[in-house]
mmCIF file of C-alpha atoms in Angstrom:
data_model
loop_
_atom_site.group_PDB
_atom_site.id
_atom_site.type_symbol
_atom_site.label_atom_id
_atom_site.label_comp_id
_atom_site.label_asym_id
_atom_site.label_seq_id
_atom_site.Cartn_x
_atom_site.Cartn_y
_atom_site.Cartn_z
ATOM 1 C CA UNK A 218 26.206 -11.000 -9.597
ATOM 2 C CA UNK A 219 22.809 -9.018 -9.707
ATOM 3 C CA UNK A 220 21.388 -7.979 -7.029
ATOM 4 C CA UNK A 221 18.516 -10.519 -5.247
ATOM 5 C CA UNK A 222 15.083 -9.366 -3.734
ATOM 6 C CA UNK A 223 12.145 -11.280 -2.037
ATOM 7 C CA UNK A 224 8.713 -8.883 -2.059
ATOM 8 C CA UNK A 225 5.945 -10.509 0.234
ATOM 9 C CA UNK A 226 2.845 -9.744 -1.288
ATOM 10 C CA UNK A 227 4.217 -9.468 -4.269
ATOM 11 C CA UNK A 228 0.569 -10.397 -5.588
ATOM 12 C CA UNK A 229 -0.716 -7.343 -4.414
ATOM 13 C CA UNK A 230 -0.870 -3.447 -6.073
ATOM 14 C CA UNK A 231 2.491 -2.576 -4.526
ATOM 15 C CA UNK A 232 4.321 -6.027 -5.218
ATOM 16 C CA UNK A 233 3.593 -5.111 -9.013
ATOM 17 C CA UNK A 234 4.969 -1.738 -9.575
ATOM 18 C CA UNK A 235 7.814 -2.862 -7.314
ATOM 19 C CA UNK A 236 8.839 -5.901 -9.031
ATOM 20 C CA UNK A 237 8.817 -4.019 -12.081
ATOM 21 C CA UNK A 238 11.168 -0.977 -10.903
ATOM 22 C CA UNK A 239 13.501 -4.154 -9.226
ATOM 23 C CA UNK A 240 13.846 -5.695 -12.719
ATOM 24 C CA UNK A 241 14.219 -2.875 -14.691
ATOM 25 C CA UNK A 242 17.228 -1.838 -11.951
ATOM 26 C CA UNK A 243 18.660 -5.323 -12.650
ATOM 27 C CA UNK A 244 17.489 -7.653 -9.838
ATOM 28 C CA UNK A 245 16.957 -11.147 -9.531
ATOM 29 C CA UNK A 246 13.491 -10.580 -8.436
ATOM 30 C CA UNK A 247 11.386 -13.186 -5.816
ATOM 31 C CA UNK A 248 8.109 -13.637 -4.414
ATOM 32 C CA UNK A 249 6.077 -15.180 -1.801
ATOM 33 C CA UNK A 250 2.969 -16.233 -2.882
ATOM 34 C CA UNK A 251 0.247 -18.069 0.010
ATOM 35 C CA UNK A 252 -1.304 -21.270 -1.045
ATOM 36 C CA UNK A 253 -4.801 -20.271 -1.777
ATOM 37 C CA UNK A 254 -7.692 -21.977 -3.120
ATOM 38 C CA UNK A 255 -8.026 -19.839 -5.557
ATOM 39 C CA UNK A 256 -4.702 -18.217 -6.965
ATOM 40 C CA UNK A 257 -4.818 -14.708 -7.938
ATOM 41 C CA UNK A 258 -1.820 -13.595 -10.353
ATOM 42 C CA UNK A 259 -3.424 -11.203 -12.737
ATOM 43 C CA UNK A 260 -1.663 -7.985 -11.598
ATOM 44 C CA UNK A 261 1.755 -10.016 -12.154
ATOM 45 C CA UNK A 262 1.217 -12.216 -15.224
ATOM 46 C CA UNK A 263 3.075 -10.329 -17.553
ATOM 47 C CA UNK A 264 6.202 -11.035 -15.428
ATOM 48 C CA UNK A 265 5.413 -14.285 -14.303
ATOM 49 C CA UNK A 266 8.231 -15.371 -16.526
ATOM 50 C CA UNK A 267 11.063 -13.013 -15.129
ATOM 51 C CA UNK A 268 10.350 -13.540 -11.439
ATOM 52 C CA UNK A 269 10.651 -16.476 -8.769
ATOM 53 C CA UNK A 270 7.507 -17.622 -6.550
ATOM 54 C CA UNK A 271 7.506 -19.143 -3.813
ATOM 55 C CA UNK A 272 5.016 -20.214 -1.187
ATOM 56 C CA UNK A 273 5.271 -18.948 2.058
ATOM 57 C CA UNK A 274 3.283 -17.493 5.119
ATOM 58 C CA UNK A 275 3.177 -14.871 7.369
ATOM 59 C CA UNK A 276 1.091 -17.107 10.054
ATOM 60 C CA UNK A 277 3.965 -19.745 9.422
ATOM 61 C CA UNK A 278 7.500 -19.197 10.466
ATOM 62 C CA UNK A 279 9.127 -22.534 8.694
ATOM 63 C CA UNK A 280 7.842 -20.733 5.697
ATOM 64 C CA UNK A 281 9.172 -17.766 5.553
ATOM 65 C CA UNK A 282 13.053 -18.892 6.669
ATOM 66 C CA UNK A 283 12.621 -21.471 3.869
ATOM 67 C CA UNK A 284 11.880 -18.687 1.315
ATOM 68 C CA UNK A 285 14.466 -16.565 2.551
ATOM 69 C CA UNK A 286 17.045 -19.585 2.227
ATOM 70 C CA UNK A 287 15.853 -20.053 -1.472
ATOM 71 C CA UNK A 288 15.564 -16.769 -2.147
ATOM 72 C CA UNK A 289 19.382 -15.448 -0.841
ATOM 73 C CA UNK A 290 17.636 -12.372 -0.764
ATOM 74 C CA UNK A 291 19.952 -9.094 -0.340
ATOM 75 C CA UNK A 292 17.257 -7.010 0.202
ATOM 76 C CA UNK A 293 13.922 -7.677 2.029
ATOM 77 C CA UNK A 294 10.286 -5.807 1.135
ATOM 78 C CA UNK A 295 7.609 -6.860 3.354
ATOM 79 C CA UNK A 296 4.328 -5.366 1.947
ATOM 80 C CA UNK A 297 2.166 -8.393 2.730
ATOM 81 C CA UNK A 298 -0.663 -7.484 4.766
ATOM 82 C CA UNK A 299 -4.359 -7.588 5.422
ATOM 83 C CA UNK A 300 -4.650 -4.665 3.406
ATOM 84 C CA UNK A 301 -8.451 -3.416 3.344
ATOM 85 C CA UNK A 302 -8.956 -1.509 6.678
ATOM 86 C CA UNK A 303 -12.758 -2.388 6.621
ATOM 87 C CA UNK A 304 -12.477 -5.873 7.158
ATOM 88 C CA UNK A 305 -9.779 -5.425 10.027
ATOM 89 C CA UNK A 306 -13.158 -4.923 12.078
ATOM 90 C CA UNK A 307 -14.560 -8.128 10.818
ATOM 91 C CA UNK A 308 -11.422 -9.892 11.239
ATOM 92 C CA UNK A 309 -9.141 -8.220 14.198
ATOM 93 C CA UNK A 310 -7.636 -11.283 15.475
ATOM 94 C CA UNK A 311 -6.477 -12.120 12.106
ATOM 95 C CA UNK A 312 -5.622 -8.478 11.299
ATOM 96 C CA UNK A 313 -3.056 -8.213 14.267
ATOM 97 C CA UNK A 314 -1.709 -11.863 13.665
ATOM 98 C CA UNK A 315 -1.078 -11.096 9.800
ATOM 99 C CA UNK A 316 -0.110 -7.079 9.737
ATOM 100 C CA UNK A 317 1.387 -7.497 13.641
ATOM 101 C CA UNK A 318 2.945 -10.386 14.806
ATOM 102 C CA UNK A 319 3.883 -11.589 11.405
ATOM 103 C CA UNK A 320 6.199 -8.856 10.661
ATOM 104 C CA UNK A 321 8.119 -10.614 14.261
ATOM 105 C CA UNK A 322 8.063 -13.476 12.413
ATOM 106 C CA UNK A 323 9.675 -11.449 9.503
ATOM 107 C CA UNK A 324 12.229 -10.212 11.052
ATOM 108 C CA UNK A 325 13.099 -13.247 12.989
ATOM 109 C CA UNK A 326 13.473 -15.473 9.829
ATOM 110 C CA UNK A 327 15.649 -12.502 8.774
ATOM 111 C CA UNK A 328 17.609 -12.980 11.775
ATOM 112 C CA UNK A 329 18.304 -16.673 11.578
ATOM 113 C CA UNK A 330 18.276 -16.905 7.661
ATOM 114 C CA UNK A 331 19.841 -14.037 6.108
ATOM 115 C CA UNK A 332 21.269 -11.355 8.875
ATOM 116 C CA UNK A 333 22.950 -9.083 6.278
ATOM 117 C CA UNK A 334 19.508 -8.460 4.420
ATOM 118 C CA UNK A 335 17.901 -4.902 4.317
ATOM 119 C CA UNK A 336 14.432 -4.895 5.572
ATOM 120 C CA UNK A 337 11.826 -2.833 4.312
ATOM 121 C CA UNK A 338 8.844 -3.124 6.388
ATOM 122 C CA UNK A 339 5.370 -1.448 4.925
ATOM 123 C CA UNK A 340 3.804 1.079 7.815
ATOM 124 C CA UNK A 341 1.058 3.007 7.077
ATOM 125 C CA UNK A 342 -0.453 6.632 7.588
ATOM 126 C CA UNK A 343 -3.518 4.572 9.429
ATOM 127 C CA UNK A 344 -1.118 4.648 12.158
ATOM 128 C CA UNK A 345 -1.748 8.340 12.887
ATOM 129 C CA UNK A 346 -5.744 7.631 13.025
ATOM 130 C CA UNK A 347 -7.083 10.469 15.144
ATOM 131 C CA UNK A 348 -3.969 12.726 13.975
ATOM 132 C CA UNK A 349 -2.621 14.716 16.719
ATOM 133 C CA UNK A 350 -0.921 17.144 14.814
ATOM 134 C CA UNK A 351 -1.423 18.013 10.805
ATOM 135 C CA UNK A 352 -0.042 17.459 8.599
ATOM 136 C CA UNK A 353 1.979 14.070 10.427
ATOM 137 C CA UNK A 354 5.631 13.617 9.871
ATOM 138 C CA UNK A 355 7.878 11.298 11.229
ATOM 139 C CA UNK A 356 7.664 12.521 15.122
ATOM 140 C CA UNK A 357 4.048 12.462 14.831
ATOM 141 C CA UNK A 358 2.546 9.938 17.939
ATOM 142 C CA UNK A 359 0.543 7.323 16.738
ATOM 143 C CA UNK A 360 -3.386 6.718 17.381
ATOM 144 C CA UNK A 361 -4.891 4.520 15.457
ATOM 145 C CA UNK A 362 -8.612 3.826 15.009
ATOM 146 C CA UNK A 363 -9.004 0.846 13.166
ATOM 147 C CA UNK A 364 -7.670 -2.632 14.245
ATOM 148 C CA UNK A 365 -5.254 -2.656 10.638
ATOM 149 C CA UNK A 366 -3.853 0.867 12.371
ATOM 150 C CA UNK A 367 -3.062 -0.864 15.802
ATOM 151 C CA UNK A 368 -1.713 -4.048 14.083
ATOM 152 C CA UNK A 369 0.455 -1.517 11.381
ATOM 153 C CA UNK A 370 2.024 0.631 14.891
ATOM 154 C CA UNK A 371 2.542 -3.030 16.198
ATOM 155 C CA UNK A 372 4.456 -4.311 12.716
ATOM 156 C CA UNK A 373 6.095 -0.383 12.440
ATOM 157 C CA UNK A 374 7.726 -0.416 16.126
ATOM 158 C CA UNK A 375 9.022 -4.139 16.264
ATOM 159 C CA UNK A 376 10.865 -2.772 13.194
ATOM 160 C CA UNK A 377 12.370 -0.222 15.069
ATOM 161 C CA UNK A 378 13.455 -2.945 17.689
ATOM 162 C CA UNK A 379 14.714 -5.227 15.934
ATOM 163 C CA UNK A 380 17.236 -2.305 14.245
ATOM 164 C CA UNK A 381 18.010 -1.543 17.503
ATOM 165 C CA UNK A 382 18.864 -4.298 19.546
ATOM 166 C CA UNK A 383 20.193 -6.537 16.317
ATOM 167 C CA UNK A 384 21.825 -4.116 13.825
ATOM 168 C CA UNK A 385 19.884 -5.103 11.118
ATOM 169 C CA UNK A 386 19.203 -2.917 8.402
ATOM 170 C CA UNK A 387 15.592 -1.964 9.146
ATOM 171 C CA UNK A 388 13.444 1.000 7.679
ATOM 172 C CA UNK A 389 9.867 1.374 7.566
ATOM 173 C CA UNK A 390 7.891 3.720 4.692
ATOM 174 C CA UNK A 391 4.586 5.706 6.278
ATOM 175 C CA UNK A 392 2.819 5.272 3.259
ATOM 176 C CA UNK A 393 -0.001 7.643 3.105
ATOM 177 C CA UNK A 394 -3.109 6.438 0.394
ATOM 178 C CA UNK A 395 -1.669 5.637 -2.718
ATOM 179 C CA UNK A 396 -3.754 4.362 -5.468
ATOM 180 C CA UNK A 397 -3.662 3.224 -9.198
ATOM 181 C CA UNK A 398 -5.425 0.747 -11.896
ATOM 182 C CA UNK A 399 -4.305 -2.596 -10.067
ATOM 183 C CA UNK A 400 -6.082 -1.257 -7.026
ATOM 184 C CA UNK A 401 -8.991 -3.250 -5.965
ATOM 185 C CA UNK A 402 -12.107 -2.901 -6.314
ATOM 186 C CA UNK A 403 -12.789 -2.213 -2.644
ATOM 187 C CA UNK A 404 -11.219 0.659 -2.252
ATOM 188 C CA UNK A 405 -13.409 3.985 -2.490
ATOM 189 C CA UNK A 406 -11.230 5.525 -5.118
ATOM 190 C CA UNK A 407 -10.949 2.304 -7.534
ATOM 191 C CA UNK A 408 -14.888 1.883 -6.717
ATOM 192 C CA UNK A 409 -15.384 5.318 -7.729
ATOM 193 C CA UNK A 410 -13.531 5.137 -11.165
ATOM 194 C CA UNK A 411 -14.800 1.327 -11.676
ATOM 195 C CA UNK A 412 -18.352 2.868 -11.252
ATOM 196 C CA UNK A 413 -17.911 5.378 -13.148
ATOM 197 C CA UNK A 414 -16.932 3.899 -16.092
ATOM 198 C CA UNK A 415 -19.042 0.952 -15.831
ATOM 199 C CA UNK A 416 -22.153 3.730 -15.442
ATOM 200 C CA UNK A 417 -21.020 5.215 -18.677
ATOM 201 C CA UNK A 418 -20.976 2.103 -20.450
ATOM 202 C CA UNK A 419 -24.457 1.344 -19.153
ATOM 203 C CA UNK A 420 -23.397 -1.629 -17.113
ATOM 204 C CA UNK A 421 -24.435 0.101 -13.883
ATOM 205 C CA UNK A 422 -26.782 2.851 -12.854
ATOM 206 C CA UNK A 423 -25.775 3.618 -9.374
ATOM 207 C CA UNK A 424 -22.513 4.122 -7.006
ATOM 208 C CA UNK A 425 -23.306 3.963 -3.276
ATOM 209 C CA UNK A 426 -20.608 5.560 -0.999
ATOM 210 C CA UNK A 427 -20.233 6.423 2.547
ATOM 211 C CA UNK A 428 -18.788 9.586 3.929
ATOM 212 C CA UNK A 429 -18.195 11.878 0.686
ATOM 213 C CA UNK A 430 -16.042 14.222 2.686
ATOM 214 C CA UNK A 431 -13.605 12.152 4.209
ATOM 215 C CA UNK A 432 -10.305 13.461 3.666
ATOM 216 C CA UNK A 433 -7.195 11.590 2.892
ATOM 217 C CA UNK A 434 -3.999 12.916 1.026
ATOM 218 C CA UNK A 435 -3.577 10.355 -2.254
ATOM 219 C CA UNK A 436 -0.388 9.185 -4.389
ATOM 220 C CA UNK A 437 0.246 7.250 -7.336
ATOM 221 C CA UNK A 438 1.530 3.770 -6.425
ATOM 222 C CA UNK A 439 3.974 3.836 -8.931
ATOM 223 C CA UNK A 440 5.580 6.884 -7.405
ATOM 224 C CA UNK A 441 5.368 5.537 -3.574
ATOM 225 C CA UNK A 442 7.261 2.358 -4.535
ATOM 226 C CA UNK A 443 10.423 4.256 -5.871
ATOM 227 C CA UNK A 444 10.325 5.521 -2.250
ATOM 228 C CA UNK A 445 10.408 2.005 -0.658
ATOM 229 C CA UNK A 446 13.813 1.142 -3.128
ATOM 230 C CA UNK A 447 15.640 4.187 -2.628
ATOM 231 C CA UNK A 448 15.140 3.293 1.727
ATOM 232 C CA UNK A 449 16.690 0.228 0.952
ATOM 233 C CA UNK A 450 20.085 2.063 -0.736
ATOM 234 C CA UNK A 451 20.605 4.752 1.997
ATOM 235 C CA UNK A 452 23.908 3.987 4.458
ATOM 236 C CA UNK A 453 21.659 4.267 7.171
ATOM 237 C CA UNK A 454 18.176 2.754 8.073
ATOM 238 C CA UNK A 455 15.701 5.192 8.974
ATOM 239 C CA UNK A 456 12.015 5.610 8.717
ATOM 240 C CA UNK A 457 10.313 7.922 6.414
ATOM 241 C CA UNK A 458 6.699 9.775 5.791
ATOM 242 C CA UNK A 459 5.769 9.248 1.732
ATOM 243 C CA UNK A 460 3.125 11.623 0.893
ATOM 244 C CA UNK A 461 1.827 14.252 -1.399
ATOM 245 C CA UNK A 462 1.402 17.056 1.461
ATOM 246 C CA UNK A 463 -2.584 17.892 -0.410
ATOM 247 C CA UNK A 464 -5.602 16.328 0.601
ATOM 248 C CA UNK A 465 -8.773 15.639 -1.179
ATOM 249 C CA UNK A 466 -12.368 14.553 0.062
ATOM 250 C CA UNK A 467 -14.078 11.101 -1.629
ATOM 251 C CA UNK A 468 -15.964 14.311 -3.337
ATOM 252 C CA UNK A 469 -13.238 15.430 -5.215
ATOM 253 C CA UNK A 470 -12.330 12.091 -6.409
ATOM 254 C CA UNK A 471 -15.979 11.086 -7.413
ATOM 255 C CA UNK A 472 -16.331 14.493 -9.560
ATOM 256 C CA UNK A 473 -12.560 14.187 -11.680
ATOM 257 C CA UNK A 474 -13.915 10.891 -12.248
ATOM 258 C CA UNK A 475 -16.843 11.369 -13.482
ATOM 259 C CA UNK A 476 -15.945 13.875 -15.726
ATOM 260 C CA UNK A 477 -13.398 11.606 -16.881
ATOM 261 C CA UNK A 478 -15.829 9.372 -17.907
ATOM 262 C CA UNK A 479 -17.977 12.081 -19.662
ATOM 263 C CA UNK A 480 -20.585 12.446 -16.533
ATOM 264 C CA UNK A 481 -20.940 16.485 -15.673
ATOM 265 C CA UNK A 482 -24.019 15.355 -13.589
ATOM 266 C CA UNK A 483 -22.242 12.918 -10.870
ATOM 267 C CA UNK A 484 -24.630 13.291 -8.291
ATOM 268 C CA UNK A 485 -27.758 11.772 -9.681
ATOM 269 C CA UNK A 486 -25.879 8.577 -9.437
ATOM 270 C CA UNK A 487 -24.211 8.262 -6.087
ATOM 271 C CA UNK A 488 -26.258 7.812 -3.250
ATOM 272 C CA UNK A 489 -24.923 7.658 0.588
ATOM 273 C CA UNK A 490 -24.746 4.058 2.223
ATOM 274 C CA UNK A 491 -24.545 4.189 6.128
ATOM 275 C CA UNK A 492 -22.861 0.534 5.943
ATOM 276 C CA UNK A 493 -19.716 2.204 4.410
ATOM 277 C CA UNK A 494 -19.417 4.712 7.256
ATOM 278 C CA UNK A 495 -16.800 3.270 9.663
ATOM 279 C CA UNK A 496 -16.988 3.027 13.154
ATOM 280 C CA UNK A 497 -14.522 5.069 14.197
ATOM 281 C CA UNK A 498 -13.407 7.391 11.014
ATOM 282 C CA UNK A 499 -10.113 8.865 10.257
ATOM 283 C CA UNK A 500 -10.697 12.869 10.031
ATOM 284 C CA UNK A 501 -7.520 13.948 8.303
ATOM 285 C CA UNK A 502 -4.475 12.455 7.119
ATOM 286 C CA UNK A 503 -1.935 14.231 5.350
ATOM 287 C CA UNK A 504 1.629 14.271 5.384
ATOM 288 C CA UNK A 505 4.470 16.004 5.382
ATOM 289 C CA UNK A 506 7.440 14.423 2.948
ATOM 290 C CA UNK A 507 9.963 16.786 4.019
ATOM 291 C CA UNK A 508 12.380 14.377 5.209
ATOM 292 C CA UNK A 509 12.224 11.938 1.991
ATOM 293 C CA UNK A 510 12.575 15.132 0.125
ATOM 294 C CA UNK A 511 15.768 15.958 1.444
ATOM 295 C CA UNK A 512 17.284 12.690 2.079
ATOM 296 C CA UNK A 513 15.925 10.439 -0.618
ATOM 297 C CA UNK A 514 15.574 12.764 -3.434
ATOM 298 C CA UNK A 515 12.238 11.638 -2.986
ATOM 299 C CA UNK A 516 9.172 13.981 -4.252
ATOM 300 C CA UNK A 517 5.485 12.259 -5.962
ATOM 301 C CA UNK A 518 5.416 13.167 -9.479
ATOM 302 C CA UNK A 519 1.669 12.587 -9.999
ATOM 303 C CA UNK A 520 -0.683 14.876 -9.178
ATOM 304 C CA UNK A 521 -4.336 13.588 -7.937
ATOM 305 C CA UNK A 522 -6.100 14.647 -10.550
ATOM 306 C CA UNK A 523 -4.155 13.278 -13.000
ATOM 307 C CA UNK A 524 -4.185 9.436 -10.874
ATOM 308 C CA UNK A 525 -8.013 9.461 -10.833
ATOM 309 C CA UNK A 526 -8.239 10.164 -14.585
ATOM 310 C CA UNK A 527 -5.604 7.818 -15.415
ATOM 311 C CA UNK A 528 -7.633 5.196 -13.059
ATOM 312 C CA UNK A 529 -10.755 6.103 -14.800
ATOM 313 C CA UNK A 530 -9.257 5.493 -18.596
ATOM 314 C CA UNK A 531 -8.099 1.721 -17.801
ATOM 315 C CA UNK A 532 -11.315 1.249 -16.120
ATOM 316 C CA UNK A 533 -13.127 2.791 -19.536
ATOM 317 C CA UNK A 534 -11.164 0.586 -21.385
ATOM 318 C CA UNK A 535 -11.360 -2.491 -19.192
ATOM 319 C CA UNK A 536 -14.857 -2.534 -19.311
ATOM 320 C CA UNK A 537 -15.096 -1.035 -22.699
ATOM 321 C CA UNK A 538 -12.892 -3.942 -24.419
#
């Protein structure tokens, strides 16, 4: 029998490259999809056909121990989220219902539907906020500064509770940034290589940014996902930092792609925006992967500079087809 897996957001840029990794390893691969008005499977059509949707919640706990009693899953990845840390300000009450409490309602459907499931549950390096020591490994106290980085500490430590008081096979990943093509468009380093290859087509003159040297250490997606599997075949659940261990300012990434895209003269088209300055900014994340390293076999294989110019040749040839 092959192995089963449900992904929650499997929709998203991390749902993708996972599903793909689970089927290549052999899995009978499952999704939860929400009912939306507007359904948005582009990142997954090309596997539509070799996966199993179904729609489920994280605002509604019938939901998700109905999916989990279709699904028989044997392993559990919980990457759905309000993702986009800007909008957690716009929308905090929904930010700590969807990224918080609905990782409770997670692991309680887990509980009552399929006990013997691993759990992967998807923290983030937000949790660190205003870092208290650099670079942040596992030990590392949390402070976030964005409601997504209070609801993420909220979702990471009712992990940890539920492995402790049920037994359940329960790891969170720290992911720290990781980006690719199937990012979205709102994040600064997908903006950056959209706009840059959209001003070398001529289909934009101008790329408005915010703070060019915030700092932020940046993966591959593709990499960081490999990480999330090999959590889920350990004999013990534990939690683990996935990082490069380099940063790089928005700077960096706005020059490697625009040289990509055949621009030497990047800064005669961006121009600084105070409305994508956030309130309360994140200095400097970067993290230590010391512990994956050793006990994962875990190390990133892409290096930054070649993730923005692989970003910035889809999005020549997206917009160039």
């Amino acid at each position: 029998m092959p192995k089963s897996a449900l992904i929650t957001g499997i929709t998203g840029q991390d749902g993708s490259y996972l599903a793909e990794l689970l089927l290549e390893q052999g899995y009978e691969v499952h999704g939860m999809v929400r009912r939306a008005s507007t359904e948005k499977f582009d990142r997954i059509e090309h596997l539509r056909d070799r996966i199993t949707l179904h729609q489920g919640d994280l605002l509604d706990q019938r939901s998700l121990v109905d999916t989990l009693r279709a699904s028989k899953p044997d392993e559990v990845y919980n990457l759905a989220a309000m993702s986009f840390v800007a909008v957690s300000w716009i929308q905090p009450t929904l930010t700590a219902e969807f990224t918080g409490v609905g990782v409770t309602r997670m692991l309680e459907a887990v509980r009552e539907a399929c006990p013997s499931a691993r759990f992967y549950q998807a923290s983030s390096s937000e949790m660190f906020g205003k870092v208290l020591e650099v670079p942040q490994t596992e030990a590392t106290p949390f402070y976030p500064r964005s409601p997504y980085g209070v609801a993420k500490a909220y979702g990471h430590f009712i992990t940890v509770n539920y492995r402790e008081s049920y037994e359940l096979f329960a790891c969170s990943g720290i992911l720290f940034n990781h980006e690719s093509p199937r990012r979205g468009l709102e994040f600064v380093t997908r903006k950056i290589t959209w706009h840059a290859a959209a001003i070398r087509h001529g289909l934009r003159d101008r790329l408005a940014l915010g703070n060019l040297d915030a700092e932020r250490d940046w993966g591959f997606a593709k990499d960081y996902v490999e990480a999330m599997y090999l959590m889920l075949q350990q004999d013990t659940p534990e939690d683990y930092v996935i990082a490069t261990n380099k940063t790089h300012t928005v700077r960096d990434c706005v020059q490697i792609a625009f040289d990509e895209a055949g621009l030497s003269d990047w800064e005669s088209y961006v121009e600084l925006d105070p409305q994508f300055l956030r309130p309360a900014e994140v200095d400097q994340l970067i993290g230590d992967p010391a512990k994956a390293r050793e006990q994962l076999g875990w190390e990133p294989k892409t290096s930054f500079e070649e993730l923005i110019r692989l970003m910035t040749r889809a999005d020549l040839e997206l917009l160039g087809a």
